[in-house]
Amino acid sequence: DAGVTQSPTHLIKTRGQQVTLRCSPKSGHDTVSWYQQALGQGPQFIFQYYEEEERQRGNFPDRFSGHQFPNYSSELNVNALLLGDSALYLCASSTGQGLSYEQYFGPGTRLTVT
Amino acid sequence: AQSVAQPEDQVNVAEGNPLTVKCTYSVSGNPYLFWYVQYPNRGLQFLLKYITGDNLVKGSYGFEAEFNKSQTSFHLKKPSALVSDSALYFCAAGGATNKLIFGTGTLLAVQP
């Protein structure tokens, strides 16, 4: 049983560019959450998708957007990249929206903005 | 505002000794509390959670955590540390907002 998978593993972009990160949830999971983990920090919640809609959002600007597909996979898009967007982006999936549902994390995508 | 504090950047312990990694939280409503472990270049792995019930929660790899409502703490413990336990440990909490907030992490170093 494959766990949460993310692609690509690493990515280097230039300031001002746009990036798309992808996530496939664990089999049987229908809820996907995205987190940003800056170096030396804990993960910060970006948003959560369920039934193809954004259900919860953290304190991130509109440059950060997402999408969930009918097969529950998800994309994170970041526009107008800033140097400060350099981080490990983690995707987590679960079987429901609430906090009582355990979140399974993927290995992350390391984004470097130069 | 919700917050999670892990007061120690690093905890050093000798193999075979008990270990404690500290965590305090501030959330609105009833707390949902979690511990995750992160190995280098890997995602987070779930260790244990507290939602309701017994204050002592047992999790994976022999870890346990004690929920203390009056002190708003959820310390991670293990009776006998292993070198393989060396990793970065994150405490996370959520409440009425239904959003998970992570602490800044504690690096556990177990010396042989």
Coordinates of N, CA and C in Angstrom, one line a residue:
Chain A
D1 N 0.9 -1.2 0.0 CA 0.0 0.0 0.0 C 0.9 1.2 0.0
A2 N 0.8 2.0 -1.1 CA 1.6 3.2 -1.2 C 1.1 4.2 -0.2
G3 N 2.1 4.9 0.4 CA 1.7 6.0 1.3 C 1.5 7.3 0.5
V4 N 1.6 8.4 1.2 CA 1.5 9.7 0.5 C 2.7 9.9 -0.4
T5 N 2.5 10.2 -1.6 CA 3.6 10.5 -2.5 C 3.6 12.0 -3.0
Q6 N 4.7 12.6 -3.2 CA 4.8 13.9 -3.6 C 5.8 14.1 -4.7
S7 N 5.5 15.0 -5.7 CA 6.5 15.2 -6.7 C 6.5 16.7 -7.1
P8 N 7.6 17.2 -7.5 CA 8.9 16.5 -7.5 C 9.6 16.5 -6.2
T9 N 10.7 15.9 -6.1 CA 11.4 15.8 -4.8 C 12.1 17.1 -4.5
H10 N 12.7 17.7 -5.5 CA 13.4 18.9 -5.3 C 13.1 19.8 -6.5
L11 N 13.2 21.1 -6.3 CA 12.8 22.1 -7.3 C 13.6 23.4 -7.1
I12 N 14.1 23.9 -8.1 CA 14.8 25.3 -8.0 C 14.1 26.2 -9.0
K13 N 13.7 27.3 -8.4 CA 13.0 28.4 -9.2 C 13.6 29.7 -9.0
T14 N 13.3 30.6 -9.9 CA 13.7 32.0 -9.7 C 12.6 32.9 -9.2
R15 N 13.0 33.9 -8.5 CA 12.0 34.9 -8.0 C 11.1 35.4 -9.1
G16 N 9.8 35.4 -8.8 CA 8.8 35.9 -9.7 C 8.1 34.8 -10.5
Q17 N 8.8 33.6 -10.5 CA 8.2 32.5 -11.3 C 7.1 31.9 -10.5
Q18 N 6.4 30.9 -11.2 CA 5.3 30.2 -10.6 C 5.7 28.7 -10.5
V19 N 5.2 28.0 -9.5 CA 5.5 26.6 -9.3 C 4.3 25.8 -8.9
T20 N 4.2 24.6 -9.3 CA 3.2 23.6 -9.0 C 3.7 22.4 -8.4
L21 N 3.3 22.1 -7.2 CA 3.7 20.8 -6.5 C 2.5 19.9 -6.5
R22 N 2.8 18.6 -6.5 CA 1.8 17.6 -6.6 C 1.8 16.6 -5.5
C23 N 0.6 16.1 -5.1 CA 0.5 15.1 -4.0 C -0.6 14.1 -4.3
S24 N -0.2 12.8 -4.1 CA -1.2 11.7 -4.2 C -1.4 11.2 -2.8
P25 N -2.6 11.2 -2.3 CA -2.9 10.8 -0.9 C -2.7 9.3 -0.8
K26 N -2.7 8.9 0.5 CA -2.7 7.4 0.8 C -4.0 6.8 0.3
S27 N -3.9 5.6 -0.1 CA -5.1 4.9 -0.6 C -6.2 4.9 0.5
G28 N -7.4 5.3 0.1 CA -8.6 5.4 1.0 C -8.7 6.7 1.7
H29 N -7.8 7.6 1.5 CA -7.9 8.9 2.1 C -8.5 9.9 1.1
D30 N -9.4 10.8 1.6 CA -10.1 11.8 0.8 C -9.8 13.2 1.1
T31 N -9.0 13.5 2.1 CA -8.7 14.8 2.6 C -7.2 15.1 2.5
V32 N -6.8 16.2 1.9 CA -5.4 16.6 1.7 C -5.1 17.9 2.3
S33 N -4.1 18.0 3.1 CA -3.6 19.2 3.7 C -2.2 19.5 3.2
W34 N -1.9 20.8 3.1 CA -0.5 21.2 2.7 C 0.1 22.1 3.9
Y35 N 1.4 21.9 4.0 CA 2.1 22.6 5.1 C 3.4 23.1 4.5
Q36 N 3.9 24.2 5.0 CA 5.2 24.8 4.6 C 6.1 24.6 5.8
Q37 N 7.3 24.0 5.6 CA 8.3 23.9 6.7 C 9.5 24.6 6.3
A38 N 9.7 25.8 6.9 CA 11.0 26.6 6.6 C 12.1 25.9 7.4
L39 N 13.3 26.2 7.0 CA 14.5 25.6 7.7 C 14.5 25.9 9.2
G40 N 14.6 24.9 10.0 CA 14.7 25.1 11.4 C 13.4 25.4 12.1
Q41 N 12.3 25.3 11.4 CA 10.9 25.6 11.9 C 10.0 24.4 11.9
G42 N 8.9 24.5 12.6 CA 7.9 23.4 12.4 C 7.0 23.7 11.2
P43 N 6.3 22.7 10.8 CA 5.4 22.9 9.6 C 4.3 23.9 10.0
Q44 N 4.0 24.7 9.0 CA 2.9 25.7 9.1 C 1.8 25.3 8.1
F45 N 0.6 25.3 8.6 CA -0.6 24.9 7.8 C -0.9 25.9 6.8
I46 N -1.0 25.4 5.5 CA -1.4 26.3 4.4 C -2.9 26.3 4.1
F47 N -3.3 25.1 3.8 CA -4.8 24.9 3.5 C -5.1 23.4 3.5
Q48 N -6.4 23.1 3.5 CA -6.9 21.7 3.4 C -8.0 21.6 2.4
Y49 N -8.0 20.5 1.6 CA -8.9 20.3 0.6 C -9.7 19.0 0.9
Y50 N -11.0 19.1 0.7 CA -11.9 18.0 0.8 C -13.0 18.2 -0.2
E51 N -13.4 17.1 -0.8 CA -14.4 17.1 -1.9 C -14.2 18.3 -2.9
E52 N -12.9 18.4 -3.3 CA -12.4 19.3 -4.3 C -12.6 20.8 -3.9
E53 N -12.8 21.1 -2.7 CA -12.9 22.4 -2.2 C -12.0 22.8 -1.1
E54 N -11.5 24.0 -1.1 CA -10.7 24.4 0.1 C -11.6 24.6 1.3
R55 N -11.3 23.9 2.4 CA -12.1 23.9 3.5 C -11.6 24.7 4.7
Q56 N -10.2 24.8 4.8 CA -9.6 25.5 5.8 C -8.4 26.2 5.2
R57 N -8.0 27.3 5.8 CA -6.8 28.0 5.3 C -6.0 28.6 6.4
G58 N -4.8 28.6 6.3 CA -3.9 29.2 7.3 C -3.6 30.6 6.9
N59 N -2.6 31.2 7.5 CA -2.2 32.6 7.3 C -1.2 32.7 6.1
F60 N -1.7 32.4 5.0 CA -0.8 32.5 3.8 C -1.5 33.4 2.7
P61 N -0.7 34.1 2.0 CA -1.3 35.1 1.0 C -2.0 34.3 -0.2
D62 N -2.7 35.1 -1.0 CA -3.5 34.5 -2.1 C -2.5 33.9 -3.2
R63 N -1.2 34.3 -3.1 CA -0.3 33.7 -4.0 C -0.3 32.2 -3.9
F64 N -0.7 31.7 -2.8 CA -0.7 30.2 -2.6 C -2.2 29.8 -2.9
S65 N -2.3 28.9 -3.8 CA -3.6 28.3 -4.2 C -3.4 26.8 -4.4
G66 N -4.6 26.2 -4.4 CA -4.5 24.7 -4.6 C -5.7 24.2 -5.4
H67 N -5.6 22.9 -5.5 CA -6.7 22.2 -6.3 C -6.7 20.8 -5.8
Q68 N -7.9 20.2 -5.8 CA -8.1 18.8 -5.5 C -8.8 18.2 -6.7
F69 N -8.4 17.1 -7.1 CA -9.0 16.4 -8.3 C -10.0 15.3 -7.8
P70 N -10.8 14.8 -8.7 CA -11.8 13.8 -8.3 C -11.2 12.5 -7.8
N71 N -9.9 12.2 -8.1 CA -9.2 11.1 -7.5 C -8.6 11.4 -6.2
Y72 N -8.8 12.6 -5.7 CA -8.4 13.0 -4.4 C -6.9 13.6 -4.4
S73 N -6.2 13.4 -5.5 CA -4.9 14.0 -5.5 C -5.0 15.5 -5.5
S74 N -3.9 16.2 -5.3 CA -4.0 17.6 -5.0 C -2.7 18.3 -5.6
E75 N -2.9 19.6 -5.9 CA -1.8 20.4 -6.3 C -1.7 21.7 -5.5
L76 N -0.5 22.1 -5.3 CA -0.3 23.4 -4.6 C 0.4 24.3 -5.6
N77 N -0.1 25.5 -5.8 CA 0.4 26.4 -6.7 C 0.9 27.7 -6.0
V78 N 2.1 28.1 -6.3 CA 2.6 29.4 -5.7 C 3.0 30.3 -6.8
N79 N 2.4 31.5 -6.9 CA 2.7 32.5 -7.9 C 3.7 33.5 -7.4
A80 N 4.3 34.2 -8.3 CA 5.2 35.3 -7.9 C 6.1 35.0 -6.8
L81 N 6.9 33.9 -7.0 CA 7.8 33.4 -5.9 C 8.7 34.4 -5.3
L82 N 8.8 34.3 -4.0 CA 9.7 35.2 -3.2 C 10.8 34.3 -2.6
L83 N 11.9 34.9 -2.3 CA 13.0 34.1 -1.7 C 12.5 33.4 -0.4
G84 N 11.6 34.1 0.3 CA 11.1 33.5 1.5 C 10.2 32.3 1.4
D85 N 9.9 32.0 0.1 CA 9.0 30.8 -0.1 C 9.9 29.6 -0.2
S86 N 11.2 29.7 -0.1 CA 12.1 28.5 0.0 C 11.8 27.7 1.2
A87 N 11.5 26.5 1.1 CA 11.0 25.6 2.2 C 10.8 24.2 1.7
L88 N 10.5 23.4 2.7 CA 10.0 22.0 2.4 C 8.5 22.1 2.5
Y89 N 7.9 21.6 1.4 CA 6.4 21.6 1.3 C 5.9 20.2 1.6
L90 N 5.1 20.1 2.6 CA 4.6 18.8 3.0 C 3.2 18.6 2.7
C91 N 2.8 17.5 2.2 CA 1.4 17.1 1.9 C 1.0 16.1 3.0
A92 N -0.2 16.2 3.5 CA -0.7 15.2 4.4 C -2.1 14.7 4.0
S93 N -2.4 13.5 4.1 CA -3.7 13.0 3.8 C -4.3 12.3 5.0
S94 N -5.7 12.3 5.0 CA -6.4 11.7 6.1 C -7.8 11.2 5.6
T95 N -8.5 10.5 6.4 CA -9.8 10.0 6.0 C -10.9 10.9 6.4
G96 N -10.6 12.1 6.9 CA -11.6 13.1 7.2 C -11.0 14.4 7.5
Q97 N -11.9 15.4 7.7 CA -11.4 16.8 7.9 C -11.0 17.1 9.3
G98 N -11.6 16.5 10.3 CA -11.4 16.9 11.6 C -10.0 16.5 12.2
L99 N -9.7 17.1 13.3 CA -8.4 16.8 13.9 C -8.3 15.4 14.5
S100 N -9.4 14.8 14.7 CA -9.4 13.4 15.3 C -8.9 12.4 14.2
Y101 N -8.8 12.8 13.0 CA -8.3 11.9 11.9 C -6.8 12.1 11.8
E102 N -6.1 11.0 11.9 CA -4.7 11.0 11.8 C -4.2 11.4 10.5
Q103 N -3.2 12.3 10.4 CA -2.7 12.8 9.1 C -1.4 12.0 8.8
Y104 N -1.3 11.5 7.6 CA -0.2 10.8 7.1 C 0.6 11.7 6.2
F105 N 1.9 11.9 6.5 CA 2.7 12.9 5.7 C 3.5 12.3 4.6
G106 N 3.6 13.0 3.5 CA 4.5 12.6 2.5 C 6.0 13.0 2.8
P107 N 6.9 12.7 1.9 CA 8.3 13.0 2.2 C 8.6 14.5 1.9
G108 N 7.7 15.2 1.2 CA 7.9 16.6 1.0 C 8.6 16.9 -0.4
T109 N 8.4 18.2 -0.8 CA 9.1 18.7 -1.9 C 10.0 19.9 -1.4
R110 N 11.2 19.8 -1.7 CA 12.2 20.9 -1.3 C 12.2 22.0 -2.4
L111 N 11.7 23.2 -2.1 CA 11.6 24.3 -3.1 C 12.7 25.3 -2.7
T112 N 13.6 25.6 -3.6 CA 14.6 26.6 -3.5 C 14.3 27.7 -4.5
V113 N 14.2 28.9 -4.0 CA 13.9 30.1 -4.8 C 15.2 31.0 -4.8
T114 N 15.7 31.2 -6.0 CA 17.0 32.0 -6.1 C 16.7 33.4 -6.7
Chain B
A1 N -4.7 33.5 20.2 CA -4.2 32.7 19.1 C -3.6 31.4 19.6
Q2 N -3.7 30.4 18.8 CA -3.2 29.1 19.1 C -1.7 29.1 19.1
S3 N -1.0 28.3 20.0 CA 0.4 28.2 19.9 C 0.9 26.9 20.6
V4 N 2.0 26.5 20.2 CA 2.7 25.3 20.8 C 4.1 25.7 21.1
A5 N 4.6 25.4 22.2 CA 5.9 25.7 22.6 C 6.7 24.4 23.0
Q6 N 7.9 24.3 22.4 CA 8.8 23.3 22.7 C 10.1 24.0 23.2
P7 N 10.2 24.1 24.6 CA 11.2 25.0 25.1 C 12.7 24.6 24.9
E8 N 12.9 23.3 24.6 CA 14.2 22.8 24.4 C 14.5 22.6 22.9
D9 N 15.6 23.3 22.4 CA 16.0 23.0 21.0 C 16.6 21.6 20.9
Q10 N 17.3 21.2 21.9 CA 17.9 19.9 21.9 C 17.9 19.2 23.2
V11 N 17.7 17.9 23.2 CA 17.7 17.1 24.4 C 18.8 16.0 24.2
N12 N 19.7 15.9 25.1 CA 20.7 14.9 25.1 C 20.5 13.9 26.2
V13 N 20.6 12.6 25.8 CA 20.3 11.5 26.8 C 21.2 10.3 26.4
A14 N 21.7 9.6 27.4 CA 22.5 8.4 27.2 C 21.5 7.2 26.9
E15 N 22.0 6.3 26.0 CA 21.2 5.2 25.7 C 20.9 4.4 26.9
G16 N 19.6 3.9 27.0 CA 19.2 3.2 28.2 C 18.6 4.0 29.3
N17 N 18.8 5.3 29.2 CA 18.2 6.2 30.2 C 16.8 6.7 29.8
P18 N 16.0 7.1 30.7 CA 14.7 7.6 30.3 C 14.8 9.0 29.6
L19 N 13.9 9.3 28.7 CA 13.9 10.6 28.1 C 12.6 11.3 28.2
T20 N 12.6 12.6 28.2 CA 11.5 13.5 28.2 C 11.7 14.6 27.2
V21 N 10.7 14.8 26.3 CA 10.7 16.0 25.4 C 9.5 16.8 25.8
K22 N 9.7 18.1 26.1 CA 8.6 18.9 26.7 C 7.8 19.6 25.6
C23 N 6.5 19.8 25.9 CA 5.6 20.5 25.0 C 4.5 21.2 25.9
T24 N 4.3 22.4 25.6 CA 3.1 23.1 26.2 C 2.3 23.7 25.1
Y25 N 1.0 23.9 25.3 CA 0.1 24.4 24.2 C -0.9 25.4 24.7
S26 N -1.4 26.1 23.7 CA -2.5 27.1 24.0 C -3.5 27.0 22.9
V27 N -4.6 26.4 23.1 CA -5.7 26.3 22.0 C -7.0 26.7 22.6
S28 N -7.9 27.1 21.8 CA -9.3 27.3 22.3 C -10.1 26.0 22.1
G29 N -11.0 25.8 23.1 CA -11.7 24.6 23.1 C -10.9 23.4 23.6
N30 N -11.5 22.2 23.4 CA -10.8 21.0 23.8 C -9.6 20.7 22.9
P31 N -8.5 20.4 23.5 CA -7.3 20.2 22.7 C -7.2 18.8 22.1
Y32 N -6.6 18.9 20.9 CA -6.2 17.7 20.2 C -4.7 17.8 20.1
L33 N -4.0 16.8 20.6 CA -2.6 16.9 20.8 C -1.9 15.7 20.1
F34 N -0.7 16.0 19.5 CA 0.0 15.0 18.7 C 1.5 15.1 18.9
W35 N 2.2 14.0 18.7 CA 3.6 14.0 18.6 C 4.0 13.3 17.2
Y36 N 4.9 14.0 16.5 CA 5.4 13.4 15.3 C 6.9 13.4 15.4
V37 N 7.6 12.5 14.6 CA 9.0 12.4 14.5 C 9.4 12.6 13.1
Q38 N 10.5 13.3 12.9 CA 11.0 13.5 11.5 C 12.5 13.1 11.4
Y39 N 12.8 12.2 10.5 CA 14.2 11.8 10.3 C 14.7 12.6 9.1
P40 N 16.0 12.8 9.0 CA 16.6 13.6 7.9 C 16.0 13.3 6.5
N41 N 15.6 14.3 5.8 CA 15.1 14.2 4.5 C 13.9 13.3 4.3
R42 N 13.2 13.2 5.4 CA 11.9 12.5 5.4 C 10.8 13.3 5.9
G43 N 9.6 12.9 5.6 CA 8.4 13.5 6.1 C 8.2 13.2 7.6
L44 N 7.1 13.7 8.1 CA 6.8 13.5 9.5 C 6.1 12.1 9.7
Q45 N 6.5 11.4 10.8 CA 5.8 10.1 11.1 C 5.1 10.3 12.4
F46 N 3.8 9.8 12.4 CA 2.9 9.9 13.6 C 3.4 9.0 14.7
L47 N 3.5 9.5 15.9 CA 3.9 8.7 17.1 C 2.7 8.4 17.9
L48 N 1.9 9.5 18.3 CA 0.8 9.2 19.2 C -0.1 10.5 19.2
K49 N -1.3 10.3 19.8 CA -2.2 11.5 19.9 C -3.1 11.4 21.1
Y50 N -3.5 12.5 21.6 CA -4.5 12.6 22.7 C -5.7 13.4 22.2
I51 N -6.9 12.7 22.3 CA -8.1 13.4 22.0 C -9.0 13.5 23.2
T52 N -9.2 12.4 23.8 CA -10.0 12.3 25.1 C -9.6 11.0 25.8
G53 N -10.0 10.9 27.0 CA -9.7 9.6 27.7 C -8.6 9.7 28.7
D54 N -7.8 8.6 28.8 CA -6.7 8.5 29.8 C -5.7 9.6 29.5
N55 N -5.2 10.1 30.5 CA -4.1 11.2 30.4 C -2.8 10.6 29.9
L56 N -2.6 9.4 30.1 CA -1.3 8.7 29.6 C -1.6 8.0 28.3
V57 N -1.0 8.5 27.2 CA -1.2 7.9 25.9 C 0.0 7.1 25.5
K58 N -0.2 5.9 25.0 CA 0.9 5.1 24.5 C 0.9 5.1 23.0
G59 N 2.1 5.2 22.4 CA 2.2 5.2 21.0 C 3.2 4.3 20.4
S60 N 3.7 4.6 19.2 CA 4.6 3.8 18.5 C 6.0 3.8 19.2
Y61 N 6.8 2.7 18.9 CA 8.2 2.6 19.3 C 8.4 2.8 20.8
G62 N 7.5 2.5 21.6 CA 7.6 2.5 23.1 C 7.5 3.9 23.7
F63 N 7.1 4.9 22.8 CA 6.9 6.2 23.3 C 5.5 6.4 24.0
E64 N 5.4 7.3 24.9 CA 4.2 7.6 25.6 C 4.2 9.1 25.9
A65 N 3.0 9.7 26.1 CA 2.9 11.1 26.4 C 1.9 11.3 27.5
E66 N 2.1 12.3 28.3 CA 1.2 12.5 29.4 C 0.5 13.9 29.2
F67 N -0.8 13.8 29.2 CA -1.6 15.1 29.1 C -1.9 15.6 30.4
N68 N -1.5 16.9 30.6 CA -1.8 17.6 31.9 C -2.6 18.8 31.6
K69 N -3.9 18.8 31.9 CA -4.8 19.9 31.5 C -4.4 21.2 32.3
S70 N -4.1 21.0 33.6 CA -3.9 22.2 34.4 C -2.6 22.9 34.0
Q71 N -1.6 22.2 33.5 CA -0.4 22.8 33.1 C -0.3 23.0 31.6
T72 N -1.4 22.6 30.9 CA -1.5 22.7 29.4 C -0.2 22.1 28.8
S73 N 0.2 20.9 29.3 CA 1.4 20.3 28.8 C 1.1 18.9 28.2
F74 N 2.0 18.5 27.3 CA 1.8 17.1 26.7 C 3.2 16.6 26.4
H75 N 3.9 16.2 27.5 CA 5.3 15.8 27.4 C 5.5 14.4 26.8
L76 N 6.4 14.3 25.9 CA 6.7 12.9 25.3 C 7.8 12.2 26.2
K77 N 7.6 10.9 26.4 CA 8.4 10.2 27.3 C 8.7 8.8 26.7
K78 N 9.9 8.3 27.2 CA 10.2 6.9 26.9 C 11.1 6.4 28.0
P79 N 10.8 5.2 28.5 CA 11.5 4.7 29.7 C 13.0 4.4 29.4
S80 N 13.3 4.0 28.2 CA 14.7 3.6 27.9 C 15.0 4.0 26.5
A81 N 15.9 5.0 26.4 CA 16.2 5.6 25.0 C 17.1 4.6 24.2
L82 N 16.9 4.7 22.9 CA 17.8 3.9 22.0 C 18.5 4.9 21.1
V83 N 19.7 4.6 20.6 CA 20.4 5.4 19.7 C 19.5 5.7 18.4
S84 N 18.7 4.8 18.0 CA 17.9 4.9 16.8 C 16.7 5.9 17.1
D85 N 16.5 6.3 18.3 CA 15.5 7.3 18.6 C 15.9 8.7 18.2
S86 N 17.2 8.9 18.0 CA 17.8 10.2 17.6 C 17.1 10.7 16.4
A87 N 16.4 11.9 16.5 CA 15.6 12.5 15.4 C 15.1 13.8 15.9
L88 N 14.3 14.4 15.0 CA 13.6 15.7 15.3 C 12.2 15.4 15.7
Y89 N 11.8 15.9 16.9 CA 10.4 15.6 17.4 C 9.6 16.9 17.4
F90 N 8.4 16.7 16.9 CA 7.5 17.9 16.8 C 6.2 17.6 17.6
C91 N 5.8 18.5 18.4 CA 4.5 18.5 19.1 C 3.6 19.3 18.3
A92 N 2.3 18.9 18.2 CA 1.3 19.7 17.4 C 0.0 19.7 18.2
A93 N -0.7 20.8 18.1 CA -2.0 20.9 18.8 C -3.0 21.6 17.9
G94 N -4.3 21.2 18.2 CA -5.4 21.8 17.5 C -6.5 22.0 18.5
G95 N -7.5 22.8 18.1 CA -8.6 23.1 19.0 C -9.9 23.4 18.2
A96 N -10.6 24.4 18.6 CA -11.8 24.8 18.0 C -11.7 25.2 16.6
T97 N -10.6 25.8 16.2 CA -10.4 26.2 14.9 C -10.1 25.1 13.9
N98 N -9.9 23.9 14.4 CA -9.7 22.7 13.5 C -8.5 22.8 12.7
K99 N -7.5 23.6 13.1 CA -6.2 23.8 12.4 C -5.1 23.2 13.3
L100 N -4.2 22.5 12.7 CA -3.1 21.9 13.4 C -1.9 22.9 13.5
I101 N -1.4 23.2 14.7 CA -0.3 24.1 14.9 C 0.9 23.3 15.4
F102 N 2.0 23.4 14.8 CA 3.2 22.7 15.2 C 4.2 23.6 16.1
G103 N 4.9 22.9 17.0 CA 6.0 23.6 17.7 C 7.2 23.7 16.7
T104 N 8.3 24.2 17.2 CA 9.5 24.4 16.4 C 10.4 23.2 16.4
G105 N 10.0 22.2 17.2 CA 10.8 21.0 17.1 C 11.9 20.9 18.2
T106 N 12.2 19.7 18.6 CA 13.2 19.4 19.6 C 14.1 18.3 19.0
L107 N 15.4 18.5 18.9 CA 16.3 17.5 18.4 C 16.7 16.6 19.5
L108 N 16.4 15.3 19.4 CA 16.8 14.4 20.4 C 18.1 13.7 20.0
A109 N 19.1 13.7 20.8 CA 20.3 13.1 20.5 C 20.6 12.0 21.6
V110 N 20.6 10.8 21.2 CA 20.9 9.7 22.2 C 22.3 9.2 22.0
Q111 N 23.1 9.3 23.0 CA 24.5 8.9 22.9 C 24.7 7.4 23.3
P112 N 25.5 6.7 22.6 CA 25.7 5.2 22.9 C 26.5 5.1 24.2

